[in-house]
Tab-separated table of C-alpha atoms and ligand atoms in Angstrom:
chain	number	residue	atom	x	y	z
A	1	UNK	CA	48.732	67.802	11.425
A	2	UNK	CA	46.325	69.568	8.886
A	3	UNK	CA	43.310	67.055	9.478
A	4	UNK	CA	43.449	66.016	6.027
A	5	UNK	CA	43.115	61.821	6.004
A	6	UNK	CA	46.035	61.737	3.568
A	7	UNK	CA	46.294	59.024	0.838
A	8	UNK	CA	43.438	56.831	2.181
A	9	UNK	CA	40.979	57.731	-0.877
A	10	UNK	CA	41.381	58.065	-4.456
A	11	UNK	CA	39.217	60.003	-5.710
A	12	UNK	CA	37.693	62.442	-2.521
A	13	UNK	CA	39.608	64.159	0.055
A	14	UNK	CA	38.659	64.432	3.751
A	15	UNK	CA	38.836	66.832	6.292
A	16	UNK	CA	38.168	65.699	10.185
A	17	UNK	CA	36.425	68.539	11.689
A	18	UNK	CA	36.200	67.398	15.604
A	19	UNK	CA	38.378	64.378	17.288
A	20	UNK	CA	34.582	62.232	18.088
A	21	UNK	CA	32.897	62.257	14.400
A	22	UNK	CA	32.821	64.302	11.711
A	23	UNK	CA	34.495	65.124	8.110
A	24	UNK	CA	34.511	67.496	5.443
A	25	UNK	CA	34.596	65.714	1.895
A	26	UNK	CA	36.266	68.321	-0.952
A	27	UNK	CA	36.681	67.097	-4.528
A	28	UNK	CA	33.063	65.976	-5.737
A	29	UNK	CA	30.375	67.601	-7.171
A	30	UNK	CA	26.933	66.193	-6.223
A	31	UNK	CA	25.044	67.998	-9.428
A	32	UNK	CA	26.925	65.830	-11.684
A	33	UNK	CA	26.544	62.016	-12.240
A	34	UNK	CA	28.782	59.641	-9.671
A	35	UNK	CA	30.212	56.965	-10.660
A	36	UNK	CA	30.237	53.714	-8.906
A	37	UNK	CA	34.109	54.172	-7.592
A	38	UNK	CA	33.499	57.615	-6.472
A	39	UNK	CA	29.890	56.379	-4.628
A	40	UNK	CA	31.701	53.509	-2.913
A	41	UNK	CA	34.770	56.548	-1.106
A	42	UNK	CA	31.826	58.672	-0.227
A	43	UNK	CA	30.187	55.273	1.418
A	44	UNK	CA	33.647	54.745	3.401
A	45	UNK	CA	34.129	58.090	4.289
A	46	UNK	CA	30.323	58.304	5.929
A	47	UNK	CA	30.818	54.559	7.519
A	48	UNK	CA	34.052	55.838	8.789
A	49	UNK	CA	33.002	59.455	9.727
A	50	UNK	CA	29.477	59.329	10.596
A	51	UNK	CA	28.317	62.151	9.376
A	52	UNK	CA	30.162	64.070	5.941
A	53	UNK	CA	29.739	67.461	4.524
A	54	UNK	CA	30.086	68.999	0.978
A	55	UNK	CA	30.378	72.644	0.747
A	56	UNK	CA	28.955	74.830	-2.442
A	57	UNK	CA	26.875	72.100	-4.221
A	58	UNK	CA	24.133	73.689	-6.353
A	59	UNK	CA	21.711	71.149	-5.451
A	60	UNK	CA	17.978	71.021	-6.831
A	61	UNK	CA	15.082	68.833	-4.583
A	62	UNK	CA	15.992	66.756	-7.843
A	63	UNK	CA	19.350	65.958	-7.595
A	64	UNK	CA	19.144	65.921	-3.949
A	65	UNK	CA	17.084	63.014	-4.245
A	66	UNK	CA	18.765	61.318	-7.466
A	67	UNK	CA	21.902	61.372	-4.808
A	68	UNK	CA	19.492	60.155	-1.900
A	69	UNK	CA	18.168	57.184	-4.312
A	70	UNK	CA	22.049	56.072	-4.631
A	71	UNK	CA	22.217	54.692	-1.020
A	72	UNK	CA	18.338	53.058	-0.908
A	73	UNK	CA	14.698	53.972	-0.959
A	74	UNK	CA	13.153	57.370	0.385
A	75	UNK	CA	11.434	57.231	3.956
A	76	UNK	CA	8.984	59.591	3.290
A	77	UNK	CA	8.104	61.783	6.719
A	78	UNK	CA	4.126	60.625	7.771
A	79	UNK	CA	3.861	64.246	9.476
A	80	UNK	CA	5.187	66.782	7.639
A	81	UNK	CA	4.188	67.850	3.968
A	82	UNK	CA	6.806	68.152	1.599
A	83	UNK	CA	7.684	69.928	-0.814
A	84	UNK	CA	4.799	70.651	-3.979
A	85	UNK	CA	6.267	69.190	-7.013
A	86	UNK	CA	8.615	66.678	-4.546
A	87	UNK	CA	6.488	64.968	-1.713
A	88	UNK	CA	10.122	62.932	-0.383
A	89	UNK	CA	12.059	65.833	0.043
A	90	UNK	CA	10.791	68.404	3.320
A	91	UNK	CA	11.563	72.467	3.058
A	92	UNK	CA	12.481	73.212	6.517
A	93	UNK	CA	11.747	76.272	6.982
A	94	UNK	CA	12.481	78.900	10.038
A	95	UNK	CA	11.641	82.142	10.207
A	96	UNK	CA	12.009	84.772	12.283
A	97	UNK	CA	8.105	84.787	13.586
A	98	UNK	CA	8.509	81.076	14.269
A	99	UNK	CA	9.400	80.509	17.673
A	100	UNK	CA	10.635	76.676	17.216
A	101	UNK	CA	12.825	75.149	14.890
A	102	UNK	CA	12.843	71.202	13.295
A	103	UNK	CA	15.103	69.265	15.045
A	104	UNK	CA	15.689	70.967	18.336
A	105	UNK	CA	16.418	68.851	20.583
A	106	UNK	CA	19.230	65.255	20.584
A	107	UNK	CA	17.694	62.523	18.571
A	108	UNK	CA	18.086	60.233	15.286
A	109	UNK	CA	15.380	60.338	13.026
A	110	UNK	CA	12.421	58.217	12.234
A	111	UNK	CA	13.144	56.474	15.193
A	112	UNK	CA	9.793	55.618	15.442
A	113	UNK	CA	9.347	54.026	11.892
A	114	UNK	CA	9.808	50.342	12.496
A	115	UNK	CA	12.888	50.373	10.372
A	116	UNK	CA	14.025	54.377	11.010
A	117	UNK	CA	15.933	55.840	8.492
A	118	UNK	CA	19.241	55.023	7.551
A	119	UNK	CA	20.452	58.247	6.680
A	120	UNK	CA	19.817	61.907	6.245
A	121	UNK	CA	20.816	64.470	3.696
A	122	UNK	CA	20.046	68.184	4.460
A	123	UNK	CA	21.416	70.808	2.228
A	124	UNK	CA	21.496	74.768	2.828
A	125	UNK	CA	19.549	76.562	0.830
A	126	UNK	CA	19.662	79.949	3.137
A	127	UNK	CA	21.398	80.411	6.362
A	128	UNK	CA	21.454	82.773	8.927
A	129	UNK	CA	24.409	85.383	9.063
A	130	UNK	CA	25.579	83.123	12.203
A	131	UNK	CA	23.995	80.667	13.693
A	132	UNK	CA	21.771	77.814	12.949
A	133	UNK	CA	24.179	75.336	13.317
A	134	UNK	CA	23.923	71.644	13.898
A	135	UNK	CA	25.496	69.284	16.029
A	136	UNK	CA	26.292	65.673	16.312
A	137	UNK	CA	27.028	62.942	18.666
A	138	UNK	CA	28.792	59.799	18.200
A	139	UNK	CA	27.168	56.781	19.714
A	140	UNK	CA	29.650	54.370	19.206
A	141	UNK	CA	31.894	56.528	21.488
A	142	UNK	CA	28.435	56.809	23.853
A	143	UNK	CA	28.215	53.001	23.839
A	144	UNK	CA	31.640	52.338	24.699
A	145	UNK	CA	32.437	54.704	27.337
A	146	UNK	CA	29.722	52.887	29.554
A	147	UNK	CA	30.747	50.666	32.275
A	148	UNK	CA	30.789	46.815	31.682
A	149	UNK	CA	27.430	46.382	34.459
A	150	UNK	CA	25.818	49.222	32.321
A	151	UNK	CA	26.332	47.129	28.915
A	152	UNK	CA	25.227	43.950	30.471
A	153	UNK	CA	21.930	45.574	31.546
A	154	UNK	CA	20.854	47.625	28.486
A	155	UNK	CA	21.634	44.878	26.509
A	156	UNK	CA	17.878	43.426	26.467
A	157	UNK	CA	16.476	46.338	26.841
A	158	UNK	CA	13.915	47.935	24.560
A	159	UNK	CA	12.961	51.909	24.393
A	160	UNK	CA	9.498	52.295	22.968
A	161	UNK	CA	9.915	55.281	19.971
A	162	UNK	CA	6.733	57.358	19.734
A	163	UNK	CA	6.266	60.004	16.714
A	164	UNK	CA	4.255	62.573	17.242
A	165	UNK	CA	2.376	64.781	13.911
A	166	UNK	CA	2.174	67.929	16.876
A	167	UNK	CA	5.395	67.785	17.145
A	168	UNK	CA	7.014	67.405	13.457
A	169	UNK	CA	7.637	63.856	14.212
A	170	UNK	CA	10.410	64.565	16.856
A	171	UNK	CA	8.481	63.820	19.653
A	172	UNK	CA	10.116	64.632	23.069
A	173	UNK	CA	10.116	63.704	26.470
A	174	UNK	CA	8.822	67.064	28.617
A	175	UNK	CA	10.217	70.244	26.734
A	176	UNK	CA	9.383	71.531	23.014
A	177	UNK	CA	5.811	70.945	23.259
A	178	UNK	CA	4.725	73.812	21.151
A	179	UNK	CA	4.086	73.294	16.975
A	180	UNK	CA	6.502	73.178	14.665
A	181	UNK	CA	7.864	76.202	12.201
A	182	UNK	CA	6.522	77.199	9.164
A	183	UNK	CA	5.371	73.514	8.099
A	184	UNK	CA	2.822	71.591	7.783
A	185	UNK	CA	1.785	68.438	9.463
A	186	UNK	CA	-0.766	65.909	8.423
A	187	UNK	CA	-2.285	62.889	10.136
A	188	UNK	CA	-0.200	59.671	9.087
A	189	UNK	CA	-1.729	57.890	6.621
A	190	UNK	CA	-4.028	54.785	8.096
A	191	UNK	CA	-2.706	51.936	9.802
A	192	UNK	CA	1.356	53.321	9.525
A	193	UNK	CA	3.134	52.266	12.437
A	194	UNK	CA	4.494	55.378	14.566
A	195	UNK	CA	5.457	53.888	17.629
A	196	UNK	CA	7.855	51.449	17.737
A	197	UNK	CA	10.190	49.607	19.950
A	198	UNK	CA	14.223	49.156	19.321
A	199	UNK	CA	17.057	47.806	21.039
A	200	UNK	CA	18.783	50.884	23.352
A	201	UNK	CA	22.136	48.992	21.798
A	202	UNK	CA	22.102	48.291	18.462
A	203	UNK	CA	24.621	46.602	16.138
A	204	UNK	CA	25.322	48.556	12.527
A	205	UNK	CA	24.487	46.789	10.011
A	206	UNK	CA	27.490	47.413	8.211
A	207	UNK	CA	30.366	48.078	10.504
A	208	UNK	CA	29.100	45.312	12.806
A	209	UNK	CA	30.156	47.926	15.684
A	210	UNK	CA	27.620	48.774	18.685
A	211	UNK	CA	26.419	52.100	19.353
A	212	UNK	CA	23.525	53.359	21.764
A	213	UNK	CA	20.395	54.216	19.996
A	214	UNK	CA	18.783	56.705	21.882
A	215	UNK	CA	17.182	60.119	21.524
A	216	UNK	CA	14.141	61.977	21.957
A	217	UNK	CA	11.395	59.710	20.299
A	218	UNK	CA	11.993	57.522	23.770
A	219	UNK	CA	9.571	58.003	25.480
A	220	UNK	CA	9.858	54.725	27.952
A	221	UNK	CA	11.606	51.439	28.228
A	222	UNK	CA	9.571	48.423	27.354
A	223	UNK	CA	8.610	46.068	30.429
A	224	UNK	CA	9.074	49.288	32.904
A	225	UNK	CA	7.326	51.483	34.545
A	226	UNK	CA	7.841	55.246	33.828
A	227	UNK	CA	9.781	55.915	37.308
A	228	UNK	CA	11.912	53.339	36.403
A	229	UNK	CA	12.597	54.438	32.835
A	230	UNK	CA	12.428	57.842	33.001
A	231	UNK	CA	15.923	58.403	35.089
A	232	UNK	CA	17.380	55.809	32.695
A	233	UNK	CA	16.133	57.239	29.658
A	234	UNK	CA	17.514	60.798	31.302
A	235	UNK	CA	20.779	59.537	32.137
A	236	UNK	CA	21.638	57.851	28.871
A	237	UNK	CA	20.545	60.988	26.886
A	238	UNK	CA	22.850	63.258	29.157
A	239	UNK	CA	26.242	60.408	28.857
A	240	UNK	CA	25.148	60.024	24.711
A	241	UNK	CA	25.527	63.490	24.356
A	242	UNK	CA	28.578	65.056	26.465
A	243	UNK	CA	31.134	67.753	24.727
A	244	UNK	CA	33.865	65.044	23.778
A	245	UNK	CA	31.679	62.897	21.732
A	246	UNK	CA	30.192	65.768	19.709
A	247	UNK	CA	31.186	68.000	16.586
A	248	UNK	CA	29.265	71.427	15.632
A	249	UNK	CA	28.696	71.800	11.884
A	250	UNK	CA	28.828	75.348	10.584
A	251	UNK	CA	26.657	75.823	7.288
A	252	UNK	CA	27.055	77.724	4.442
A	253	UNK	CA	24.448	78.160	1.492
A	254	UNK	CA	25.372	75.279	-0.455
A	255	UNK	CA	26.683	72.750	2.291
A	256	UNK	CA	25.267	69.247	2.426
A	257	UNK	CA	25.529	67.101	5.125
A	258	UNK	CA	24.835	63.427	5.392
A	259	UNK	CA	24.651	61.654	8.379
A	260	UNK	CA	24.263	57.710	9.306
A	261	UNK	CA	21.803	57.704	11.669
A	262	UNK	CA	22.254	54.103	13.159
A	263	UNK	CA	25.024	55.587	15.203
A	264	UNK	CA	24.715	59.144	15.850
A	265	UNK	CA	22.056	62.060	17.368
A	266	UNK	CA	21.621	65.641	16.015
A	267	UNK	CA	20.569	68.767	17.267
A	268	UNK	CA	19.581	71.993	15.418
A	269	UNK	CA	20.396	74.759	17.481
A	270	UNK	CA	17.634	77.427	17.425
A	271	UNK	CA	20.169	80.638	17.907
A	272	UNK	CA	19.196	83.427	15.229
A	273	UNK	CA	15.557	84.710	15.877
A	274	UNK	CA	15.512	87.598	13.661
A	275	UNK	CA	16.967	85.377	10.686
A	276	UNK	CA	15.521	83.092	8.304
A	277	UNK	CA	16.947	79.665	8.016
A	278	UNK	CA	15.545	76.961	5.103
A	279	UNK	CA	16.931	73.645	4.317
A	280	UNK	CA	15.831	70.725	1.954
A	281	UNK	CA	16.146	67.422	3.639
A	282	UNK	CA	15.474	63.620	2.486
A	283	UNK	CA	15.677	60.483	4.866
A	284	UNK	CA	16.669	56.878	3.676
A	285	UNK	CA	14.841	54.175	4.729
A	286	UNK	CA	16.930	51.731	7.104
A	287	UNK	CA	16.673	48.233	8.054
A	288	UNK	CA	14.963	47.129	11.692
A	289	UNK	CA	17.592	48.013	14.543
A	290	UNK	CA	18.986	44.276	15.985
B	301	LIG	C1	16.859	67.507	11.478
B	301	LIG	O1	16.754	67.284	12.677
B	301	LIG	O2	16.691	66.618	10.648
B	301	LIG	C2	17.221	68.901	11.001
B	301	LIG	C3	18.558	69.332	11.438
B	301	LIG	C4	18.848	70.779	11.068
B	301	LIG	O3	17.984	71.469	10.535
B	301	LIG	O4	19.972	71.211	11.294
């Protein structure tokens, strides 16, 4: 078996790069105009991958977001400044005097945005000799791998998602407490909602499937005290999370990846201190979890 999905697309090929989620998607150019046929593989491939990856696209913040503006409207972040001349699209940006990186820790994001986004794109402009990688999770996999009692009781239950500017949005439960990189946050604009209850199961939209929505904006389950959520909220990060549910993306300038976040978590893994590691990233607003 090479991993290649053989004859199921037309126009894009695909590349499964772990057994839980994961694909690499060869044939397409992302600088260039898509047409409808071609948009409609790439959707399939993501709903049936989770998260896909292009490798040497010479994207601009331009035609990052022209490609972002296929799928929906731009979620713009309320914490973090973007970029001068494009506000929707954020430079993350780690270098090596910056201690913490964006995204370090499991989580989806905008999970505190009453309707979080529906996807992320995040292309490499500069990478790290090694290192700097991202992972994934698979919360389809997360969901079904729990016991039948364990579905039955999460099933009304609601985790209450708190954003947090100190804390570039990502808030977390006890660790990472410190700012974030070389960015700049801003107080949310007036009267935008950052904390916001979901469903710990949710049904996606378009596959109908369930998946556990969890991650680090959860900070405590509606109705409950904190002793009783915390070792809930603890235990479901640690199941959503485990080895076989996972892939590990290795990035090259030029790779884009594009993840649905309605069913899976991320993690940037802060591994190359003496390096320099900058991204350009754009979220799609979602629909309310149900
Ligand atoms: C993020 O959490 O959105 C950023 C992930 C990364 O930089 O790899």
């Amino acid at each position: 078996m090479d991993g290649i999905q053989h004859n199921r697309y037309r126009y894009i090929e695909t590349h499964r790069i772990s057994g839980a989620l994961g694909a690499e998607i060869s044939g397409v150019n992302l600088g260039q105009p898509i047409d409808d046929a071609v948009l409609a593989e790439i959707r399939a491939a993501l709903l049936e991958n989770l998260v896909i990856f292009f490798r040497d696209q010479d994207m601009t913040p331009g035609l990052l977001l022209a490609f972002a503006r296929r799928w929906g409207e731009i979620h713009r972040h309320p914490f973090i400044v973007g970029m001068p001349d494009y506000p929707d699209v954020l430079e993350l940006v780690k270098r090596p005097t910056d201690k913490r990186n964006f995204g370090g820790d499991w989580h989806t994001d905008q999970m505190f945005a009453p309707e979080p986004a529906l996807g992320t794109m995040l292309w490499a402009r500069q990478v790290p000799d090694a290192g700097g990688d991202t992972m994934f999770s698979n919360q389809y996999l997360a969901y079904d791998a729990l016991s039948d009692g364990m579905k039955r009781m999460l099933g009304g239950v609601r985790g209450v998602c708190v954003g947090d500017k100190k804390k570039g949005g990502a808030s977390r439960l006890s660790h990472n407490a410190a700012t974030i990189a070389s960015m700049t946050t801003i107080e949310p604009p007036k009267g935008l909602q950052t904390t916001s209850p979901h469903p710990l199961v949710r049904t996606h939209p378009e596959t109908g499937r369930k998946s556990l929505y969890i991650g680090g904006h959860v900070h405590w389950l509606e109705d409950m005290t904190e002793e009783e959520s915390k070792p809930l909220i603890q235990y479901l990060h640690q199941h959503s999370t485990q080895p076989a549910f996972t892939c590990r993306f290795r990035w090259q300038q030029g790779s884009l990846a594009f993840w649905d976040n309605r069913c899976t978590q991320h993690f940037a893994i802060n591994d190359y201190p003496a390096e320099t590691r900058i991204m350009h990233r754009v979220t799609i607003r979602g629909d309310r979890p149900f």
